[in-house]
PDB file of C-alpha atoms in Angstrom:
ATOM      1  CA  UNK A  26     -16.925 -48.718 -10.887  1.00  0.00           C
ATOM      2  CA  UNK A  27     -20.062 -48.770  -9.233  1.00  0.00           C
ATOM      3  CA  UNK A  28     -21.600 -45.579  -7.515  1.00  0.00           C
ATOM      4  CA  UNK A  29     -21.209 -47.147  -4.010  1.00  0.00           C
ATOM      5  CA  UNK A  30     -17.586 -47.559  -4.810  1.00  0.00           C
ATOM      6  CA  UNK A  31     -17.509 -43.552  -6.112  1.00  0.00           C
ATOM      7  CA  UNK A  32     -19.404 -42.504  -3.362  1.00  0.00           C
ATOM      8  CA  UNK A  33     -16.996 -44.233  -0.669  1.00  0.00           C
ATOM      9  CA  UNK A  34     -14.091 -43.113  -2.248  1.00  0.00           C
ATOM     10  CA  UNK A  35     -14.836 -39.356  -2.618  1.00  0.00           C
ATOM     11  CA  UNK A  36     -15.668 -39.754   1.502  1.00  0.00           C
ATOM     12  CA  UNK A  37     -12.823 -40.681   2.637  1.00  0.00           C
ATOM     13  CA  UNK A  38     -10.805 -38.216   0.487  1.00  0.00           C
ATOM     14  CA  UNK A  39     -13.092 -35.392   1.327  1.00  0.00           C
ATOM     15  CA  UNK A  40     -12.568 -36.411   5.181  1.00  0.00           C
ATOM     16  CA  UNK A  41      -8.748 -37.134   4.868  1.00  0.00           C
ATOM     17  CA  UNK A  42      -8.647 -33.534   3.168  1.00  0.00           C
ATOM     18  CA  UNK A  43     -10.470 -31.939   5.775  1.00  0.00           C
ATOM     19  CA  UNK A  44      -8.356 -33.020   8.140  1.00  0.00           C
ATOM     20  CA  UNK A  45      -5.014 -32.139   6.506  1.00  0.00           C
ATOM     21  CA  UNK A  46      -6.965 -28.686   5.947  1.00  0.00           C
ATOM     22  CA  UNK A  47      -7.500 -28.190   9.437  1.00  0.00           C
ATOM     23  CA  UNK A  48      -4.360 -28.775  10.679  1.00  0.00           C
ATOM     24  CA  UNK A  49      -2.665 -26.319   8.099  1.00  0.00           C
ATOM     25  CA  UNK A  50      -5.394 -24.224   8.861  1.00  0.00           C
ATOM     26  CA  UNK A  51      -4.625 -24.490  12.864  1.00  0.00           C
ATOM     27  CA  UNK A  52      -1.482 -23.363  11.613  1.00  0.00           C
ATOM     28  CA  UNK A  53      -1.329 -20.999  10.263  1.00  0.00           C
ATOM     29  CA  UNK A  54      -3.325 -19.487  12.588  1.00  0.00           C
ATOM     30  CA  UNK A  55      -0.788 -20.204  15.604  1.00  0.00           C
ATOM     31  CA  UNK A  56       1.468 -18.185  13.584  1.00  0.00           C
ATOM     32  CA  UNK A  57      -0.661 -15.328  12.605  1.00  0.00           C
ATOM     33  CA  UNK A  58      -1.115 -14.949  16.434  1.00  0.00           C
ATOM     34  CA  UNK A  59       1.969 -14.988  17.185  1.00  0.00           C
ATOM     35  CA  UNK A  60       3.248 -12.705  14.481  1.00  0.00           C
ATOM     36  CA  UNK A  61       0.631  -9.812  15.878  1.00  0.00           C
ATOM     37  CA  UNK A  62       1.481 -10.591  19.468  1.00  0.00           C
ATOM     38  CA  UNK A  63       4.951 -10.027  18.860  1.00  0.00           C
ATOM     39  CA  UNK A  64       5.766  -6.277  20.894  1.00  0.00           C
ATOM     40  CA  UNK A  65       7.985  -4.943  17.565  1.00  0.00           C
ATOM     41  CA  UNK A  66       4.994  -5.431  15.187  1.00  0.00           C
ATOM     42  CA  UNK A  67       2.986  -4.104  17.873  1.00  0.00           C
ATOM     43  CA  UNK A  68       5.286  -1.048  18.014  1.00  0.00           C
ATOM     44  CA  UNK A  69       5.409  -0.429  13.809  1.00  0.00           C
ATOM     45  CA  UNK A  70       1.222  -0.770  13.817  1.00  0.00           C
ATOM     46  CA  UNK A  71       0.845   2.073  16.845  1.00  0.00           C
ATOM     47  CA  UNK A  72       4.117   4.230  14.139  1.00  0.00           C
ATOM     48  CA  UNK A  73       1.790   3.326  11.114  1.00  0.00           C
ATOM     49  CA  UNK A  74      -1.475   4.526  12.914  1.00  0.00           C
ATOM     50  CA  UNK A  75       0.131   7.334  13.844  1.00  0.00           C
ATOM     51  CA  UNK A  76       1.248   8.428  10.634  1.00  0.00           C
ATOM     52  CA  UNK A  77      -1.955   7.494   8.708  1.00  0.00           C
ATOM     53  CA  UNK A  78      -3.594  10.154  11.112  1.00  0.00           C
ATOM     54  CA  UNK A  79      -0.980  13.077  11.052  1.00  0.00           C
ATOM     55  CA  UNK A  80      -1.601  12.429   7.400  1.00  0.00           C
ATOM     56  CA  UNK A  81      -5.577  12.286   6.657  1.00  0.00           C
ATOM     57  CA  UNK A  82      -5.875  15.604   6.557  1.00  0.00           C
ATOM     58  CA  UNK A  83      -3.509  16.326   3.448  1.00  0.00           C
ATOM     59  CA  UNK A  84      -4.442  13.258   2.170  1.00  0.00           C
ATOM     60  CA  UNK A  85      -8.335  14.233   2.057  1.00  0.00           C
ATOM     61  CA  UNK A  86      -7.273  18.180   0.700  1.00  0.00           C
ATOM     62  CA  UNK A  87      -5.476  16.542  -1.747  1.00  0.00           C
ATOM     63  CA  UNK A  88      -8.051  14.305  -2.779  1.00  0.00           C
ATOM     64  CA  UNK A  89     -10.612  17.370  -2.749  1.00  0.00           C
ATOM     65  CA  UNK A  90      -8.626  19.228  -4.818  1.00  0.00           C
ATOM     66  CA  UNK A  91      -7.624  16.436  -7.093  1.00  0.00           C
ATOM     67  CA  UNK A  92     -11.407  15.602  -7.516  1.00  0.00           C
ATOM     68  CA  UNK A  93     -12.495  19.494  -8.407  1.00  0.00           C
ATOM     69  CA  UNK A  94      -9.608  19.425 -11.044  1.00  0.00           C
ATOM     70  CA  UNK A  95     -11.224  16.339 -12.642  1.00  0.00           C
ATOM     71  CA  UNK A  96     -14.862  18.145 -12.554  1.00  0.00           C
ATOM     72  CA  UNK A  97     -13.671  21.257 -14.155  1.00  0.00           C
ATOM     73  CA  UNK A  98     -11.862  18.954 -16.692  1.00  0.00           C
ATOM     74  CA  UNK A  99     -14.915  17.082 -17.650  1.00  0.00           C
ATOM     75  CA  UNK A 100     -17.400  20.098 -17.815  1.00  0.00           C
ATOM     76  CA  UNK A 101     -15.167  21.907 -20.304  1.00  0.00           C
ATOM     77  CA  UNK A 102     -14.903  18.813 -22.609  1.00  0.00           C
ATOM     78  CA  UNK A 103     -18.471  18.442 -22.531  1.00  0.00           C
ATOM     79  CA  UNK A 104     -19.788  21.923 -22.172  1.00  0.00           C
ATOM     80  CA  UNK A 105     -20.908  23.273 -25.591  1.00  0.00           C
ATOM     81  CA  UNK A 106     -20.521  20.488 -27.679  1.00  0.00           C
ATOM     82  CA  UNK A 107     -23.517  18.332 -29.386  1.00  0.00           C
ATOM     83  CA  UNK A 108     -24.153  14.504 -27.866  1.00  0.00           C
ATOM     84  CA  UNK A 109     -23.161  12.345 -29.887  1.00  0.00           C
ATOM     85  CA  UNK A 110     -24.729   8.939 -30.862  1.00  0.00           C
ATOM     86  CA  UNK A 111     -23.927   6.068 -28.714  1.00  0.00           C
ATOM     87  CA  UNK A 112     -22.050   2.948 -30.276  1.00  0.00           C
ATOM     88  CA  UNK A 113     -24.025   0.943 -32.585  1.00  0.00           C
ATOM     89  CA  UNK A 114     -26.625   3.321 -33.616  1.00  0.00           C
ATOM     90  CA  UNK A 115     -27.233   5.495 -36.133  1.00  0.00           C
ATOM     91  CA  UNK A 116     -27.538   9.231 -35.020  1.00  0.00           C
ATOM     92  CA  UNK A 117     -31.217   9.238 -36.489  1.00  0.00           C
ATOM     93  CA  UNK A 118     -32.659   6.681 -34.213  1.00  0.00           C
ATOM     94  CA  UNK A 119     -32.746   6.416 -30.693  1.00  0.00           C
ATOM     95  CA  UNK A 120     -33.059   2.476 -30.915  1.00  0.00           C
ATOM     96  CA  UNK A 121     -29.732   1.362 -29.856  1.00  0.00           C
ATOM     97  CA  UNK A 122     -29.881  -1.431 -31.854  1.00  0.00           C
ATOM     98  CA  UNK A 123     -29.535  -1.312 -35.535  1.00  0.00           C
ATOM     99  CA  UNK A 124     -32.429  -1.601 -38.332  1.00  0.00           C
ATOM    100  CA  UNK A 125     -33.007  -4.707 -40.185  1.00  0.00           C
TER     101      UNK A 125
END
């Protein structure tokens, strides 16, 4: 098969795929539309905005808190105890990679 022959064929599959793609693409985006203009999953986005902010203030103490319990947590494993070597190197050297 000769180049020309390669060439023309991937050009009309890459424009007949386009075109399917566009359609399906058209589409789906008729239906998205009309999914979000639709006045009862209007209503349950306005209920779940609502509820997201009668809730961001627990959520972010929570969160707070949670993240000082983690702190604490990892400054008494670490406090008071020696470094120690990081994988693949002896605790003599400070090369990381091994001697020869």
């Amino acid at each position: 098969m000769s180049k020309l022959s390669v060439l023309a064929i991937g050009a009309v599959g890459y424009v007949l795929g386009t075109r399917a793609g566009r359609e399906r693409y058209e589409q789906i985006k008729a239906t998205a539309t009309k999914v979000a203009q639709d006045p009862r999953v209007r209503s349950k986005a306005k209920q779940a905005e609502s509820a997201v902010r009668e809730n961001a203030p627990v959520v972010k103490d929570k969160v707070t808190e949670a993240a000082g319990t983690a702190k604490d947590a990892v400054k008494e494993k670490t406090s008071g105890s020696e470094t120690a070597p990081v994988t693949g190197t002896d605790a003599t050297s400070t090369s990381t990679y091994p001697s020869s």
